[in-house]
Coordinates of C-alpha atoms and ligand atoms in Angstrom, one line a residue:
M1 CA 0.0 0.0 0.0
A2 CA 1.3 3.4 -0.9
R3 CA 0.3 6.9 0.3
I4 CA -0.9 8.8 -2.7
L5 CA -1.7 12.5 -2.8
V6 CA -3.9 13.7 -5.7
L7 CA -3.9 17.5 -6.1
G8 CA -7.4 17.5 -7.5
G9 CA -9.5 14.4 -7.3
T10 CA -12.9 16.0 -7.4
R11 CA -13.6 15.6 -11.2
F12 CA -12.8 13.5 -14.3
L13 CA -9.1 12.4 -14.4
G14 CA -8.1 13.3 -10.9
R15 CA -11.2 11.4 -9.6
A16 CA -10.4 8.4 -11.8
V17 CA -6.9 8.3 -10.4
A18 CA -8.2 8.5 -6.8
R19 CA -10.9 5.9 -7.4
L20 CA -8.5 3.4 -8.9
A21 CA -5.9 4.0 -6.2
V22 CA -8.5 3.3 -3.5
A23 CA -9.6 0.1 -5.4
R24 CA -6.0 -1.1 -5.4
G25 CA -5.7 -0.6 -1.7
H26 CA -3.7 2.6 -1.5
E27 CA -4.2 5.2 1.1
V28 CA -5.5 8.1 -0.9
T29 CA -5.6 11.8 0.0
C30 CA -7.2 14.4 -2.3
A31 CA -6.4 18.1 -1.8
A32 CA -9.0 20.4 -3.4
R33 CA -11.7 22.8 -2.5
G34 CA -14.4 20.2 -3.1
V35 CA -16.5 22.5 -5.3
S36 CA -16.1 20.6 -8.5
G37 CA -17.5 17.4 -7.0
A38 CA -16.9 14.8 -4.4
V39 CA -13.9 12.6 -4.0
P40 CA -14.5 8.9 -4.6
E41 CA -15.6 6.7 -1.7
G42 CA -12.6 5.6 0.3
A43 CA -10.4 8.6 -0.5
R44 CA -10.0 11.4 2.0
L45 CA -10.6 15.0 1.0
V46 CA -8.4 17.6 2.6
P47 CA -10.2 20.9 1.8
V48 CA -7.7 23.4 0.6
D49 CA -7.8 26.5 -1.6
R50 CA -4.6 26.7 -3.6
D51 CA -5.1 30.4 -4.0
D52 CA -3.5 30.5 -0.6
P53 CA 0.2 29.9 -1.1
A54 CA 0.5 28.1 2.2
A55 CA -2.5 25.9 1.6
L56 CA -0.6 22.6 1.3
A57 CA 2.0 23.2 4.0
A58 CA 0.1 21.1 6.6
L59 CA 0.2 18.1 4.3
A60 CA 4.0 18.0 4.1
R61 CA 4.2 16.5 7.6
R62 CA 2.4 13.4 6.5
G63 CA 4.8 12.6 3.6
F64 CA 3.6 10.8 0.5
D65 CA 5.0 8.1 -1.8
A66 CA 3.6 9.8 -4.8
V67 CA 1.8 12.9 -5.9
V68 CA -0.4 13.4 -9.0
D69 CA -1.1 17.0 -9.9
V70 CA -3.5 18.1 -12.6
T71 CA -3.2 21.9 -12.3
R72 CA -2.9 24.4 -15.1
Q73 CA -2.0 27.3 -12.8
V74 CA 1.7 28.1 -12.5
S75 CA 1.6 29.5 -9.0
Y76 CA -0.4 26.5 -7.8
A77 CA 2.4 24.2 -9.0
R78 CA 5.1 26.4 -7.6
H79 CA 3.6 26.5 -4.1
A80 CA 2.8 22.8 -4.1
L81 CA 6.4 21.9 -5.0
A82 CA 7.8 24.3 -2.4
A83 CA 5.6 22.7 0.3
L84 CA 5.9 19.1 -0.7
A85 CA 8.9 18.2 -2.9
D86 CA 11.1 17.3 0.1
H87 CA 8.4 15.0 1.5
V88 CA 7.4 13.1 -1.6
G89 CA 9.0 10.2 -3.5
H90 CA 7.6 10.6 -7.0
W91 CA 5.7 13.5 -8.7
S92 CA 3.4 13.0 -11.7
F93 CA 2.3 16.1 -13.5
V94 CA -0.5 15.8 -15.9
S95 CA 0.4 18.1 -18.8
T96 CA -1.1 18.2 -22.2
I97 CA -0.3 17.8 -25.9
S98 CA -1.3 21.5 -26.2
V99 CA 2.3 22.2 -25.2
Y100 CA 3.5 21.4 -28.7
A101 CA 4.6 24.1 -31.1
D102 CA 3.9 22.1 -34.3
N103 CA 0.4 20.8 -34.7
A104 CA 0.7 20.0 -38.4
T105 CA 3.3 17.2 -38.5
P106 CA 2.0 13.6 -37.8
G107 CA 4.0 11.0 -35.9
Q108 CA 5.9 13.3 -33.5
R109 CA 7.2 12.0 -30.2
A110 CA 7.4 13.7 -26.8
A111 CA 11.2 13.1 -26.7
D112 CA 12.1 15.5 -29.4
A113 CA 9.0 17.5 -30.5
P114 CA 9.4 21.2 -30.1
V115 CA 7.3 22.8 -27.4
L116 CA 5.9 26.3 -26.9
P117 CA 7.9 28.8 -24.8
P118 CA 6.9 29.0 -21.1
A119 CA 4.2 31.5 -20.1
P120 CA 5.4 35.0 -19.6
P121 CA 5.9 36.0 -15.9
E122 CA 2.7 38.0 -15.8
V123 CA 0.6 35.0 -16.9
D124 CA -0.3 32.6 -14.2
A125 CA -3.2 30.7 -15.7
P126 CA -5.1 30.2 -19.0
V127 CA -7.2 33.1 -19.9
G128 CA -10.8 33.3 -21.1
P129 CA -13.0 30.8 -22.9
E130 CA -10.3 30.1 -25.5
H131 CA -7.9 29.1 -22.6
R132 CA -5.2 31.4 -24.1
W133 CA -1.8 30.5 -22.7
Y134 CA -2.9 27.0 -21.6
G135 CA 0.0 25.2 -23.4
E136 CA 2.5 27.8 -22.2
C137 CA 1.3 27.5 -18.6
K138 CA 1.7 23.7 -18.8
V139 CA 5.3 24.2 -20.2
S140 CA 6.1 26.4 -17.3
I141 CA 4.8 23.9 -14.8
E142 CA 6.7 21.0 -16.5
G143 CA 9.9 23.1 -16.0
L144 CA 9.1 23.7 -12.3
V145 CA 8.5 20.0 -11.6
R146 CA 11.7 18.9 -13.3
E147 CA 13.7 21.6 -11.5
R148 CA 12.3 21.0 -8.0
M149 CA 11.9 17.2 -8.1
G150 CA 14.8 16.4 -10.3
E151 CA 14.6 14.3 -13.5
D152 CA 14.9 11.2 -11.4
R153 CA 11.6 11.7 -9.5
S154 CA 9.4 13.4 -12.0
F155 CA 7.0 12.0 -14.5
I156 CA 5.5 14.4 -17.1
C157 CA 2.5 13.0 -18.8
R158 CA 1.3 15.1 -21.7
A159 CA -2.3 13.9 -22.0
G160 CA -4.1 13.7 -25.3
L161 CA -7.8 14.0 -25.6
L162 CA -9.4 12.4 -22.6
V163 CA -12.6 10.4 -23.1
G164 CA -14.8 8.1 -21.0
A165 CA -17.1 8.2 -18.1
E166 CA -17.5 11.6 -16.4
D167 CA -16.2 13.5 -19.4
P168 CA -17.1 17.1 -18.7
S169 CA -16.7 18.1 -22.4
D170 CA -19.0 17.9 -25.4
R171 CA -16.5 16.0 -27.6
F172 CA -16.7 12.2 -27.3
P173 CA -20.2 12.3 -25.8
Y174 CA -21.4 14.1 -28.9
W175 CA -20.6 11.0 -31.1
V176 CA -22.0 8.6 -28.5
R177 CA -25.3 10.6 -28.5
R178 CA -25.4 11.1 -32.2
L179 CA -24.7 7.5 -33.2
A180 CA -27.2 6.3 -30.7
R181 CA -29.9 8.4 -32.4
G182 CA -29.2 6.7 -35.7
G183 CA -30.3 7.8 -39.2
E184 CA -28.2 9.8 -41.6
V185 CA -25.1 11.0 -39.7
L186 CA -22.9 13.8 -40.9
A187 CA -19.3 12.5 -40.8
P188 CA -16.8 15.3 -41.2
G189 CA -13.8 15.2 -43.6
Q190 CA -12.4 11.9 -45.0
P191 CA -12.9 8.4 -43.5
T192 CA -9.1 8.1 -43.4
D193 CA -8.6 11.2 -41.2
R194 CA -6.8 10.3 -38.0
V195 CA -8.3 10.7 -34.5
Q196 CA -6.6 9.9 -31.2
F197 CA -7.6 9.9 -27.6
V198 CA -7.1 8.0 -24.3
D199 CA -9.7 6.5 -22.0
V200 CA -9.6 8.4 -18.7
A201 CA -9.4 5.1 -16.8
D202 CA -6.5 3.9 -18.9
L203 CA -4.6 7.1 -18.2
A204 CA -5.4 6.8 -14.5
A205 CA -4.0 3.3 -14.5
W206 CA -0.8 4.5 -16.2
L207 CA -0.3 7.3 -13.7
L208 CA -0.6 4.8 -10.9
H209 CA 1.8 2.4 -12.7
A210 CA 4.2 5.3 -13.0
A211 CA 4.0 5.9 -9.3
D212 CA 4.4 2.2 -8.5
T213 CA 7.4 1.7 -10.8
R214 CA 9.0 5.1 -10.3
L215 CA 8.7 5.8 -14.0
V216 CA 10.3 9.1 -14.9
G217 CA 10.7 11.2 -18.0
T218 CA 8.3 13.0 -20.4
Y219 CA 5.7 11.1 -22.4
D220 CA 2.6 11.7 -24.4
G221 CA -0.3 10.1 -22.6
T222 CA -2.5 9.0 -25.4
G223 CA -3.6 5.9 -27.2
P224 CA -2.7 4.9 -30.8
A225 CA -4.3 7.0 -33.6
M226 CA -7.1 5.4 -35.7
S227 CA -9.1 6.4 -38.7
R228 CA -12.3 8.4 -38.1
A229 CA -14.1 5.7 -40.0
D230 CA -13.0 3.1 -37.5
L231 CA -13.9 5.4 -34.6
L232 CA -17.4 6.1 -35.9
A233 CA -18.0 2.4 -36.8
G234 CA -16.7 1.3 -33.4
V235 CA -19.0 3.7 -31.5
A236 CA -22.0 2.6 -33.5
A237 CA -21.2 -1.1 -33.1
A238 CA -20.7 -0.7 -29.3
L239 CA -24.1 1.0 -28.9
N240 CA -25.8 -1.7 -30.8
G241 CA -28.4 0.9 -31.5
P242 CA -30.6 1.9 -34.4
N243 CA -29.1 1.9 -37.8
A244 CA -26.8 4.8 -38.5
H245 CA -25.4 5.5 -41.9
L246 CA -22.6 7.9 -42.4
T247 CA -22.5 10.6 -45.1
W248 CA -19.0 12.0 -45.4
V249 CA -18.9 15.7 -46.1
D250 CA -15.8 17.6 -47.3
Q251 CA -14.0 19.8 -44.9
D252 CA -14.1 22.8 -47.2
F253 CA -17.9 22.5 -47.5
L254 CA -18.3 22.3 -43.8
L255 CA -16.1 25.4 -43.2
A256 CA -18.0 27.3 -45.9
H257 CA -21.2 26.5 -44.0
D258 CA -19.9 27.7 -40.6
V259 CA -19.6 24.3 -39.1
R260 CA -16.9 24.6 -36.4
E261 CA -14.0 22.4 -35.4
W262 CA -13.3 20.4 -32.2
S263 CA -16.0 21.4 -29.7
G264 CA -18.7 23.9 -28.9
E265 CA -21.7 25.3 -30.6
R266 CA -22.1 24.2 -34.2
A267 CA -19.0 22.1 -33.9
L268 CA -18.4 18.6 -35.1
P269 CA -16.3 17.3 -32.2
L270 CA -12.9 15.6 -32.8
W271 CA -12.8 17.2 -36.3
V272 CA -10.0 19.7 -37.0
R273 CA -9.0 21.2 -40.3
L274 CA -6.2 19.6 -42.3
P275 CA -3.4 19.9 -43.0
E276 CA -2.9 22.6 -40.4
W277 CA -3.8 20.3 -37.5
A278 CA -2.8 16.9 -38.9
G279 CA -0.4 16.3 -36.0
L280 CA -2.8 17.0 -33.2
M281 CA -4.5 13.6 -33.2
D282 CA -1.7 11.6 -34.8
R283 CA 1.1 11.5 -32.3
D284 CA 3.4 8.4 -31.9
A285 CA 1.9 6.5 -28.9
D286 CA 4.6 3.7 -29.0
P287 CA 6.8 5.2 -26.2
A288 CA 3.8 5.3 -23.8
L289 CA 2.7 1.8 -24.8
E290 CA 6.3 0.6 -24.2
A291 CA 6.3 2.3 -20.9
G292 CA 3.2 0.6 -19.5
L293 CA 0.2 2.4 -20.9
T294 CA -2.5 -0.1 -21.7
V295 CA -5.5 0.7 -23.9
R296 CA -8.9 -0.9 -23.5
P297 CA -11.0 -1.8 -26.6
L298 CA -13.0 1.2 -28.0
G299 CA -16.3 -0.6 -27.3
D300 CA -15.6 -0.6 -23.5
T301 CA -15.0 3.2 -23.6
V302 CA -18.2 3.8 -25.5
R303 CA -20.3 1.6 -23.2
A304 CA -18.7 3.3 -20.1
T305 CA -19.4 6.7 -21.6
A306 CA -23.0 5.8 -22.6
S307 CA -23.9 4.3 -19.3
W308 CA -22.6 7.3 -17.4
M309 CA -24.5 9.6 -19.8
S310 CA -27.8 7.8 -19.2
A311 CA -27.2 7.7 -15.4
H312 CA -26.2 11.4 -15.1
P313 CA -28.0 13.3 -17.9
G314 CA -27.7 16.6 -16.0
D315 CA -23.9 16.3 -16.0
V316 CA -23.5 15.8 -19.8
R317 CA -22.5 18.9 -21.7
Q318 CA -24.8 19.4 -24.7
G319 CA -22.5 20.8 -27.4
G320 CA -21.9 20.2 -31.1
L321 CA -24.1 20.4 -34.1
D322 CA -27.8 20.3 -33.3
P323 CA -30.1 18.0 -35.2
A324 CA -31.8 20.7 -37.3
D325 CA -28.5 22.2 -38.4
E326 CA -27.1 18.8 -39.2
A327 CA -30.1 18.0 -41.4
A328 CA -29.9 21.3 -43.1
I329 CA -26.3 20.9 -44.0
L330 CA -26.8 17.3 -45.2
G331 CA -29.7 18.5 -47.4
T332 CA -27.6 21.2 -49.0
W333 CA -24.6 18.8 -49.4
Q334 CA -26.8 16.2 -51.2
A335 CA -28.4 18.9 -53.4
V336 CA -25.0 20.2 -54.4
R337 CA -23.8 16.7 -55.3
K338 CA -26.8 15.9 -57.4
A339 CA -26.6 19.2 -59.3
Ligands
NAP1 N1 -9.9 16.9 -20.9 C1 -9.0 16.7 -21.8 O1 -9.3 16.2 -22.9 C2 -7.6 17.0 -21.5 C3 -6.6 16.9 -22.6 C4 -5.3 17.0 -22.3 C5 -4.9 17.3 -21.0 N2 -5.8 17.4 -20.0 C6 -5.3 17.7 -18.7 O2 -5.8 16.6 -17.9 C7 -6.1 17.1 -16.6 C8 -7.6 16.9 -16.2 O3 -7.7 16.9 -14.9 P1 -9.1 16.7 -14.2 O4 -10.0 16.0 -15.1 O5 -8.9 16.2 -12.8 O6 -9.8 18.2 -14.2 P2 -9.3 19.6 -13.9 O7 -10.4 20.5 -14.4 O8 -8.0 19.9 -14.4 O9 -9.4 19.6 -12.3 C9 -9.0 20.6 -11.6 C10 -8.9 20.1 -10.1 O10 -8.2 21.1 -9.4 C11 -9.0 21.5 -8.3 N3 -8.9 22.9 -8.1 C12 -9.2 23.9 -8.9 N4 -9.0 25.1 -8.3 C13 -8.6 24.8 -7.1 C14 -8.2 25.6 -6.0 N5 -8.2 27.0 -6.0 N6 -7.7 25.0 -4.9 C15 -7.6 23.7 -4.8 N7 -8.0 22.9 -5.8 C16 -8.5 23.4 -6.9 C17 -10.4 21.1 -8.7 O11 -11.1 20.8 -7.5 P3 -12.1 21.8 -6.8 O12 -12.8 22.6 -7.9 O13 -13.1 20.9 -6.1 O14 -11.3 22.6 -5.9 C18 -10.2 19.8 -9.5 O15 -10.2 18.7 -8.8 C19 -5.7 18.5 -16.5 O16 -4.4 18.6 -16.1 C20 -5.9 18.9 -18.0 O17 -5.1 20.1 -18.3 C21 -7.1 17.3 -20.2

């Protein structure tokens, strides 16, 4: 049994890490305000507000075998490291593939892909709905973790798109909802376009594996890329629902009709324009797989997402293209193709 401290633990990934750690018999402490949600049963919440630089000082006395921090705020990381680094064996920092400077080139690896510069000193956290400076703040925090913990005690996990139960975004859940509804489904771009993500439970398991085995270094935390055709077929198959048939619509047509990329209103989630973003969801996952990341079958992820969505409808974010807009765009597309 290890003593594990999750800085977070009240939502999505942090909660998945805490839940799995409890299930494996570890002693789990979560430090958070507790406003995003509850910690999993069996984990202990220590209520702290990291806006207070001294918030974590009292935890130092306890000592921990491993810490997992999910923050995106530079000062939160700085204060946490100042309080805890000398009392912790291993530090996992959940970073992001948004740290990369080149989103166009497929097949890049964490070991040598160029990253953004760190956030300027006056920027402490991502700003506004666009999360401006998000990647730069994560780069800054990565640097602080390496500097304070040393390369021999720090694991930097640059997460790709997280999917699965408790997903607070409108991205993967859009496709689960849409394919469950069936009928003619607008599929964006080309069937061969690449998509890439990681099940939150798989990433949680890898973070615990990293803590157990003292894995260090910098990795992308994402599963292997697949084609969008395989993704949509896999989601439909796992739902075993009404017949859905896909109509593939060219990217230029979608952009000309104000269909938006990635997430949000009028967006087709997990779709990004090519070639500008061809590297975003086509990174080399082999180093992570070789270092212990395991990836469950897509069907398991879909079923976990779908059952969480039906059990907690109030928690599911309703974004993406609405049915009337989708039907209108499909109608125009079919008319143009017949003309
Ligand atoms: N979602 C994706 O697709 C994706 C992709 C790439 C990387 N990532 C990264 O993956 C991680 C996801 O983490 P997550 O799912 O656990 O969600 P999160 O939104 O990063 O969680 C933030 C956690 O920090 C706590 N927190 C926020 N403000 C606080 C404060 N002032 N004092 C103390 N605690 C505070 C929150 O708890 P309280 O609010 O209860 O205090 C919550 O538990 C993040 O690092 C994110 O950058 C996500």
